[in-house]
Coordinates of C-alpha atoms in Angstrom, one line a residue:
X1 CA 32.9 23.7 54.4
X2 CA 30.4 23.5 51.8
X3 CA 29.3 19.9 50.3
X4 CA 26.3 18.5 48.6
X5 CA 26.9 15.0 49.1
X6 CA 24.4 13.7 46.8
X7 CA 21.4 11.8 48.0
X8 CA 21.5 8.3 47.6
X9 CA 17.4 8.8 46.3
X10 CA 18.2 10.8 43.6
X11 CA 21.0 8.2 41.9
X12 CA 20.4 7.0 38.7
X13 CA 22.0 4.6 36.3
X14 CA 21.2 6.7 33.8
X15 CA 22.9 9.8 35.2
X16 CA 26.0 8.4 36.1
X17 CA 26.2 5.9 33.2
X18 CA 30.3 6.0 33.8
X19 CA 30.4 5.3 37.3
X20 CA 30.9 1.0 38.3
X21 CA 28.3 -0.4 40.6
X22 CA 30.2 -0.1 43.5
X23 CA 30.8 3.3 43.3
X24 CA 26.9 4.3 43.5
X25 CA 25.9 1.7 46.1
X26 CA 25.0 3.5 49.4
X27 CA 27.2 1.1 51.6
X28 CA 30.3 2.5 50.0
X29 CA 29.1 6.1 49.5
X30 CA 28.3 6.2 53.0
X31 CA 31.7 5.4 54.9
X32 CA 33.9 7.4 52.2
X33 CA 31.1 10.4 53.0
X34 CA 32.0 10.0 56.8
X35 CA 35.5 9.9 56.3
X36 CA 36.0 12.6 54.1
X37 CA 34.0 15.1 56.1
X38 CA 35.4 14.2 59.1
X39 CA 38.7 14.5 57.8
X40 CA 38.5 18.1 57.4
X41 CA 37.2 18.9 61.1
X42 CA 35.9 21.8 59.9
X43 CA 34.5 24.5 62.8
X44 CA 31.2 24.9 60.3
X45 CA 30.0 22.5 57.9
X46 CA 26.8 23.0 55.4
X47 CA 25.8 20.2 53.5
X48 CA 23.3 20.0 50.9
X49 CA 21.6 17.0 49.8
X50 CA 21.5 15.6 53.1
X51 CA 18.8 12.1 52.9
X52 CA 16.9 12.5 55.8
X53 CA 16.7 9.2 57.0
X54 CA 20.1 9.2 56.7
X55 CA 20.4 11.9 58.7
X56 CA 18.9 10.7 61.3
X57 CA 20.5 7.3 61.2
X58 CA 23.9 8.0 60.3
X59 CA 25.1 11.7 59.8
X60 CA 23.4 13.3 63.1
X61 CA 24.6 10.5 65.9
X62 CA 28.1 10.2 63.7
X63 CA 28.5 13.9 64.4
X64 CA 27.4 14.6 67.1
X65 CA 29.9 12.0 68.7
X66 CA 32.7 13.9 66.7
X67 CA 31.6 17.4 69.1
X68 CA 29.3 19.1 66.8
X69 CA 25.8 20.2 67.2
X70 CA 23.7 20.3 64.2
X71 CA 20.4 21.7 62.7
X72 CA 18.5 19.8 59.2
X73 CA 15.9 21.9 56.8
X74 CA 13.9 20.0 54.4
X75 CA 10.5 20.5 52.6
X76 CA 7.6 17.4 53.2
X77 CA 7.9 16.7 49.4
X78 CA 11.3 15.6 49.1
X79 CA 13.5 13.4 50.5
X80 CA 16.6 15.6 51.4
X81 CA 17.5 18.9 52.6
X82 CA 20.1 20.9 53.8
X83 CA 22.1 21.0 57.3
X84 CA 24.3 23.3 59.3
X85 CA 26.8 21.8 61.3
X86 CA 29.3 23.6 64.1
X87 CA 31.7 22.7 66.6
X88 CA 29.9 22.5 69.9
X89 CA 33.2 24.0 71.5
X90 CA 33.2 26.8 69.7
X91 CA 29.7 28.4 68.8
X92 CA 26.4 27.9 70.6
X93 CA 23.3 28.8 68.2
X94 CA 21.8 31.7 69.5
X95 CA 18.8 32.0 66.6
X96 CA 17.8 30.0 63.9
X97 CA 15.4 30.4 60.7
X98 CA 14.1 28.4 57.4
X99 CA 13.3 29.0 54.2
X100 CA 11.0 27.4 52.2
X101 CA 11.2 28.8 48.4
X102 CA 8.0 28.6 47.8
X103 CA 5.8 30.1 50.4
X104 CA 8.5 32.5 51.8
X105 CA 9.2 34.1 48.7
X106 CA 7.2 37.4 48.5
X107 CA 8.3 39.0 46.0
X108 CA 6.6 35.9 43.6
X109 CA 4.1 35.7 41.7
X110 CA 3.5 32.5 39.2
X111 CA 6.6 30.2 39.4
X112 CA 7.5 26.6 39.4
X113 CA 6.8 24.8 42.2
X114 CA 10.5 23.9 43.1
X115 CA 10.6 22.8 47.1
X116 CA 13.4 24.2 47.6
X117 CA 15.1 25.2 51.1
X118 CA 17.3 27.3 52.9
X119 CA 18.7 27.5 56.7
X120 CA 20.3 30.5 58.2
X121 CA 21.5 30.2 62.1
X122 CA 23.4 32.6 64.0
X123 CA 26.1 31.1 65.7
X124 CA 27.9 33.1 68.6
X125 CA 31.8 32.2 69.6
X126 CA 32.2 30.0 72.9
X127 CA 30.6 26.8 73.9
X128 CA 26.6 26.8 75.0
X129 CA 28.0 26.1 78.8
X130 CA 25.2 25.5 80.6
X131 CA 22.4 26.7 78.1
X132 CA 19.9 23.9 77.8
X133 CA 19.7 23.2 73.5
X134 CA 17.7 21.6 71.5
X135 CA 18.4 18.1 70.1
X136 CA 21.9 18.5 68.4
X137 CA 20.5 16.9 65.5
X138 CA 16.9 18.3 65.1
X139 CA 14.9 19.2 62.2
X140 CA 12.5 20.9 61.5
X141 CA 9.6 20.4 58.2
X142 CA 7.6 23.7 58.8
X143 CA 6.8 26.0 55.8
X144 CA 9.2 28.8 58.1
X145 CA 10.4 28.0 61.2
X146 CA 12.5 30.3 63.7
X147 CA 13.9 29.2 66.8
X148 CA 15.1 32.2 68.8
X149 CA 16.7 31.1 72.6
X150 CA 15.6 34.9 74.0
X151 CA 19.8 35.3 74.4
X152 CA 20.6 39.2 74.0
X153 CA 22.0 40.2 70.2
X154 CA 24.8 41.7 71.6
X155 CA 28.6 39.7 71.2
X156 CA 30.5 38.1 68.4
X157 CA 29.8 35.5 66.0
X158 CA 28.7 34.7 62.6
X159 CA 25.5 34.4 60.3
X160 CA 26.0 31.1 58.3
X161 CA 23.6 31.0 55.3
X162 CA 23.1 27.2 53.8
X163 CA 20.9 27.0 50.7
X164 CA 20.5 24.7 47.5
X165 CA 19.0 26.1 44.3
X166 CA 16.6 24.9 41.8
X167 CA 18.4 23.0 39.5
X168 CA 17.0 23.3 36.2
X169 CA 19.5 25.2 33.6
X170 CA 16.6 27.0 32.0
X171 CA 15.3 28.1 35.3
X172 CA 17.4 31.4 36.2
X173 CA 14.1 33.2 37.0
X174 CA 13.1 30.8 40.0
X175 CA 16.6 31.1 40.7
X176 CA 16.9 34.7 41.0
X177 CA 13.6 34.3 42.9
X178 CA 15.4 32.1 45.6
X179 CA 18.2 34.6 45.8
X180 CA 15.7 37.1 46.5
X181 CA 14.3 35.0 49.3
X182 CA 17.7 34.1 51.0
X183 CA 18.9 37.3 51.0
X184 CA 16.2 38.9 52.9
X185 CA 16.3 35.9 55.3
X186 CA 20.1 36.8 55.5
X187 CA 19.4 40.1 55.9
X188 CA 16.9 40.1 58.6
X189 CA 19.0 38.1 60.7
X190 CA 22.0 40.8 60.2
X191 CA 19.9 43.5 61.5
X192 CA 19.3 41.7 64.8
X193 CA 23.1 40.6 65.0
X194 CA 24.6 43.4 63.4
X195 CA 28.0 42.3 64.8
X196 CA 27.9 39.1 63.2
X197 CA 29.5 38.9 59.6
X198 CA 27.7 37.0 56.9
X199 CA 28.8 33.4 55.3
X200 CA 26.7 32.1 52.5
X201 CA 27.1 28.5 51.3
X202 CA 25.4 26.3 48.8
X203 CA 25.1 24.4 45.6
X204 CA 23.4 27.8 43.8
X205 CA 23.4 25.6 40.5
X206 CA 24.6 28.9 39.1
X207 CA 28.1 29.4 37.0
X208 CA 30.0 32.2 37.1
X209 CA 29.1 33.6 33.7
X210 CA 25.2 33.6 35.0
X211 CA 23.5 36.8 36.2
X212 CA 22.3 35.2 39.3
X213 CA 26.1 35.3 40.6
X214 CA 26.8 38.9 38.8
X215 CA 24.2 40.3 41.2
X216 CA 25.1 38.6 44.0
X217 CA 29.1 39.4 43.3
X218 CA 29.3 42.8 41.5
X219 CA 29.7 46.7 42.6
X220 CA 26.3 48.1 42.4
X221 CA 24.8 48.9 39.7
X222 CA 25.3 45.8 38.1
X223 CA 24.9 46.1 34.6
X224 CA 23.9 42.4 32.5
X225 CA 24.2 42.1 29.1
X226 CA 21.8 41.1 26.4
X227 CA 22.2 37.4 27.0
X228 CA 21.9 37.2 30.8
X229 CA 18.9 39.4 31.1
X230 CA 17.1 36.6 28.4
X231 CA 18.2 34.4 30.2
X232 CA 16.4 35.8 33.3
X233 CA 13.0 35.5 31.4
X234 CA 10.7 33.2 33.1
X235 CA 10.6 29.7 30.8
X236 CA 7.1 29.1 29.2
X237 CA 6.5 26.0 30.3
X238 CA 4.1 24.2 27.6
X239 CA 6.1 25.3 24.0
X240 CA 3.2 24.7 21.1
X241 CA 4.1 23.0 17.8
X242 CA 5.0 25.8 15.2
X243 CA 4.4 23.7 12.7
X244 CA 0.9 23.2 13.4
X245 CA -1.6 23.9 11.1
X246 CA -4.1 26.3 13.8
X247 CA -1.4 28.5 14.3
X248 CA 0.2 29.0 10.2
X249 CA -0.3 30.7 7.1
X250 CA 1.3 29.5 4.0
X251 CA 2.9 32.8 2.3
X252 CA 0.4 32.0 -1.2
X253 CA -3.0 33.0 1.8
X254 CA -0.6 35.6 3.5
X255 CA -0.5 37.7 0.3
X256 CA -3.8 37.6 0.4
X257 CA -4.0 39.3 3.8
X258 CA -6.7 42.0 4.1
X259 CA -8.2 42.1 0.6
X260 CA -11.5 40.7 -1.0
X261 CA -9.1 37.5 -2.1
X262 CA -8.8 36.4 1.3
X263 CA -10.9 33.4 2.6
X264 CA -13.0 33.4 5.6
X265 CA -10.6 30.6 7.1
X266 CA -7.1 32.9 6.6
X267 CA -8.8 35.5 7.7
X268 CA -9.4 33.7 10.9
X269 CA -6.0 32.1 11.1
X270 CA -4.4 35.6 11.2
X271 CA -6.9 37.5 13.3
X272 CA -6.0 34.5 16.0
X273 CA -1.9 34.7 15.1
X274 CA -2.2 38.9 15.3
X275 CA -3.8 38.4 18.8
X276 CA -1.0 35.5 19.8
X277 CA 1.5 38.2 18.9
X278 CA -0.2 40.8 20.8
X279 CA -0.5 38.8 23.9
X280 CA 3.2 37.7 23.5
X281 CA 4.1 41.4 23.7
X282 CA 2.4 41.7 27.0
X283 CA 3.5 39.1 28.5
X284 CA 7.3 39.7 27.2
X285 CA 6.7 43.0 28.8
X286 CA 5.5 41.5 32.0
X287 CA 7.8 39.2 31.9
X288 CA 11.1 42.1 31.6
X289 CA 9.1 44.5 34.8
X290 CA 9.3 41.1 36.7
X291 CA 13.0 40.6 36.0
X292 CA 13.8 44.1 36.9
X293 CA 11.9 44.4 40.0
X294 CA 13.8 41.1 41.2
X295 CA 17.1 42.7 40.2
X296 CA 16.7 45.9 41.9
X297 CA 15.3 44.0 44.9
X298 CA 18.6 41.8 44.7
X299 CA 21.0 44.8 44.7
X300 CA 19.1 46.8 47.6
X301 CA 20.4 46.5 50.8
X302 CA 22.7 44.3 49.7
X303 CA 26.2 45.2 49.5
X304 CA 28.2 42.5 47.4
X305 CA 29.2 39.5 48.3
X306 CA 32.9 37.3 47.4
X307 CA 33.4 34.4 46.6
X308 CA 36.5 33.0 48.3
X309 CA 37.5 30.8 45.1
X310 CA 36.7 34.0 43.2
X311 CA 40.6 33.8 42.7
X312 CA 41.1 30.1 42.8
X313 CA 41.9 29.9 38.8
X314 CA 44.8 32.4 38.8
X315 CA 46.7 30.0 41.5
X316 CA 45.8 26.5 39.7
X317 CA 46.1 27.1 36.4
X318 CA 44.6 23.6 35.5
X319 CA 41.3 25.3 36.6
X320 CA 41.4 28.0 34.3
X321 CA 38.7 28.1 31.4
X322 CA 37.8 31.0 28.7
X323 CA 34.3 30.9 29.9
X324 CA 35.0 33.1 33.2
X325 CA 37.7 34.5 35.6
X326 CA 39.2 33.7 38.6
X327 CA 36.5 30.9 39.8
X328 CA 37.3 27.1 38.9
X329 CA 35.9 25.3 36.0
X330 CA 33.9 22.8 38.0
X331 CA 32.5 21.6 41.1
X332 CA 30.7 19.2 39.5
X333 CA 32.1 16.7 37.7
X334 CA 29.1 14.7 35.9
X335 CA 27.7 14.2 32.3
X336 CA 27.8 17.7 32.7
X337 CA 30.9 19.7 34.1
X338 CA 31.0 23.3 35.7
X339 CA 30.9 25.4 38.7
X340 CA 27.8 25.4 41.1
X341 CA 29.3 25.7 44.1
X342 CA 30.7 28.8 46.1
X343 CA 31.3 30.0 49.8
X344 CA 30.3 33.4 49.7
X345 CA 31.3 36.0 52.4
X346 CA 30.9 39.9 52.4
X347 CA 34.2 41.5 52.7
X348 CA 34.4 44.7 55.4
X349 CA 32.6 42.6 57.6
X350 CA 35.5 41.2 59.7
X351 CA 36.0 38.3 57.8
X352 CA 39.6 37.7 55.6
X353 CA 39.8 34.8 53.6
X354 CA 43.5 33.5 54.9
X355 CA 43.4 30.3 52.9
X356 CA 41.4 27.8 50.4
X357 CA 41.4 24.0 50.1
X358 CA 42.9 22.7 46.9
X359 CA 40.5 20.8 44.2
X360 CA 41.4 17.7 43.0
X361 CA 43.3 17.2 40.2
X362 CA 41.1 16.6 36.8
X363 CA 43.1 13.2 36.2
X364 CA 41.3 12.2 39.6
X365 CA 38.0 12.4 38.7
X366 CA 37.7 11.3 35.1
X367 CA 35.7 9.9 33.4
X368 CA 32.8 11.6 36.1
X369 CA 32.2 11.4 39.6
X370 CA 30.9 9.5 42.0
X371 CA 33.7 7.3 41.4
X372 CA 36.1 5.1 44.0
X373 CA 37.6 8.2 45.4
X374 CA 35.1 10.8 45.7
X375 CA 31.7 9.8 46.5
X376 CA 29.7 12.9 45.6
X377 CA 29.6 13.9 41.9
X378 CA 30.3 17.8 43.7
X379 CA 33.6 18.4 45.1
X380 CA 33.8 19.7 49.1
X381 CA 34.7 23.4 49.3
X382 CA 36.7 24.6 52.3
X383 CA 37.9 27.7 53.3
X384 CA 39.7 29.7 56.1
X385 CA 38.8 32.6 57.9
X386 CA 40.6 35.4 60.2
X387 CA 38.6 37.2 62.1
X388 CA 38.9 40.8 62.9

């Protein structure tokens, strides 16, 4: 399963102005959360958006009574992060490691500062017997932390990725920054347990149509079109007024340009606006090396993953839109509606998809979630595995 069950910090009126009162109060959220995710009784759960407090208070001891150990990843400056979850019956965590964007991400070099986490853990089939664990519901708030319990790589089990991207729409390159990061967490913890086949969940606050999940999805090389490689750009972050009067010419002084007509202060004006274009130029080149390097550093090493609703559309046909294939229209369901949301595997691993939870019908969730039925303005995505 793969949920980000909203953190009751980050509500606001204004985001949800369709929602009643009762709908956003905690107290309500809260036992609907429980119920629903227990419901499921899913063997792995990964949950973004995970309050810590609540954590600690509710989701941890809840869960831990239901059978399932548990590990929490979270950076000091915000009040949630993301957790891992797994029957206690049937894996034991053999190794464990964070990712904080920010300081793990070597590949950057000026970015926003975003605070954003991810947790891998290898989990190996079979209960921990007589293994002495950690505290089922630990945390941990270091920059990168890895917990390794010294237990030999050899065996079966699984790599289970849990990650929440930046959310900003016009930030794809800190995004494609992030995917960089949790891939070569992912990866490094594949070539220890080689055996163990890769899932990746998360809200990647990317749609289908983006190139963040083009290079995660597609045959290599991927090829992007026009529009997704702009996209890519990084965003300048303070946009000057281009009306102002530094930084024009009227066309009367720009016929004027470079002859004895022109005055000392046009003069100036376009030596200034000739060296703001050349310094665009550089940095627009800068800027397209940076993009590259990321997206070569994305595809190496890194055969492509699936999504398992990468279908999902051509079965419910209620979830069809013009804007992609195969994937549904949303996962959130907010003032703003799309798809963010995937549970990504890497087929030839030993993994078969056998089966996908249904998403709720649209009729359901109008005019926006939270609402009475669904406490999360995501939807839960669940899916089920064969293993070779």
């Amino acid at each position: 399963m793969s949920y980000n069950i909203l953190c009751q910090k980050l509500i606001r009126r204004t985001l949800f102005p369709y929602a009643n009162q009762e709908s956003l109060k905690w107290k309500s959220r809260k036992s609907k959360l429980l119920s629903e995710i227990s419901h499921w009784k899913a063997d792995i759960m990964c949950l973004q958006e995970v309050g810590i407090e609540h954590w600690h208070q509710i989701f941890g001891p809840h869960f831990k009574q239901l059978g399932y150990d548990s590990r929490l990843f979270y950076s000091m400056s915000k009040s949630h992060g993301v957790a891992i979850l797994w029957k206690r019956s049937k894996f034991h965590i053999v190794d464990e490691m964070g990712v904080r964007m920010d300081s793990s991400m070597g590949v950057c070099e000026e970015t926003l500062q975003t605070d954003n986490v991810g947790l891998v853990a290898a989990l190996r089939f079979g209960s921990a017997g007589s293994m002495e664990c950690a505290d089922p519901y630990a945390d941990s708030v270091d920059p990168e932390y890895r917990i390794d319990t010294g237990v030999p790589a050899g065996g079966e089990g699984v790599i289970v990725s849990n990650t929440h991207l930046f959310w900003r729409p016009d930030a794809c390159y800190e995004r494609l920054q992030q995917q960089v990061a949790m891939l070569a967490a992912q990866r490094e913890m594949q070539e220890k347990y080689p055996n163990f086949p890769l899932i990746s969940c998360g809200d990647f606050n990317t749609t289908p149509d983006d190139a963040g999940y083009a290079l995660l999805t597609k045959p290599r090389p991927v090829v992007l079109n026009e529009w997704q490689l702009d996209n890519l750009l990084p965003t300048t972050m303070v946009e000057e007024d281009e009306s102002s009067s530094e930084s024009t010419i009227s066309y009367a002084a720009m016929a004027t340009a470079g002859t004895s007509s022109e005055s000392d202060d046009t003069s100036n004006k376009r030596r200034r606006l000739e060296e703001e274009v050349k310094q665009a130029e550089i940095d627009f080149a800068r800027d397209q090396e940076r993009v590259q390097r990321l997206t070569k550093l994305i595809q190496a090493d890194n055969d492509p993953l699936r999504s398992c609703y990468s279908t999902y559309a051509e079965l419910d046909t209620s979830y069809r839109t013009e804007q992609w294939v195969g994937e549904p229209i949303y996962t959130n369901y907010a003032k703003w509606k799309g798809t963010l949301d995937y549970i990504f595997y890497r087929p030839g691993q030993g993994l078969d998809v056998r089966d996908v939870m249904s998403l709720p019908a649209e009729g359901r969730m109008k005019p926006g979630l939270p609402n009475v039925t669904f406490p999360s303005d995501h939807v839960a995505l669940l899916a089920r595995f064969d293993c070779a």
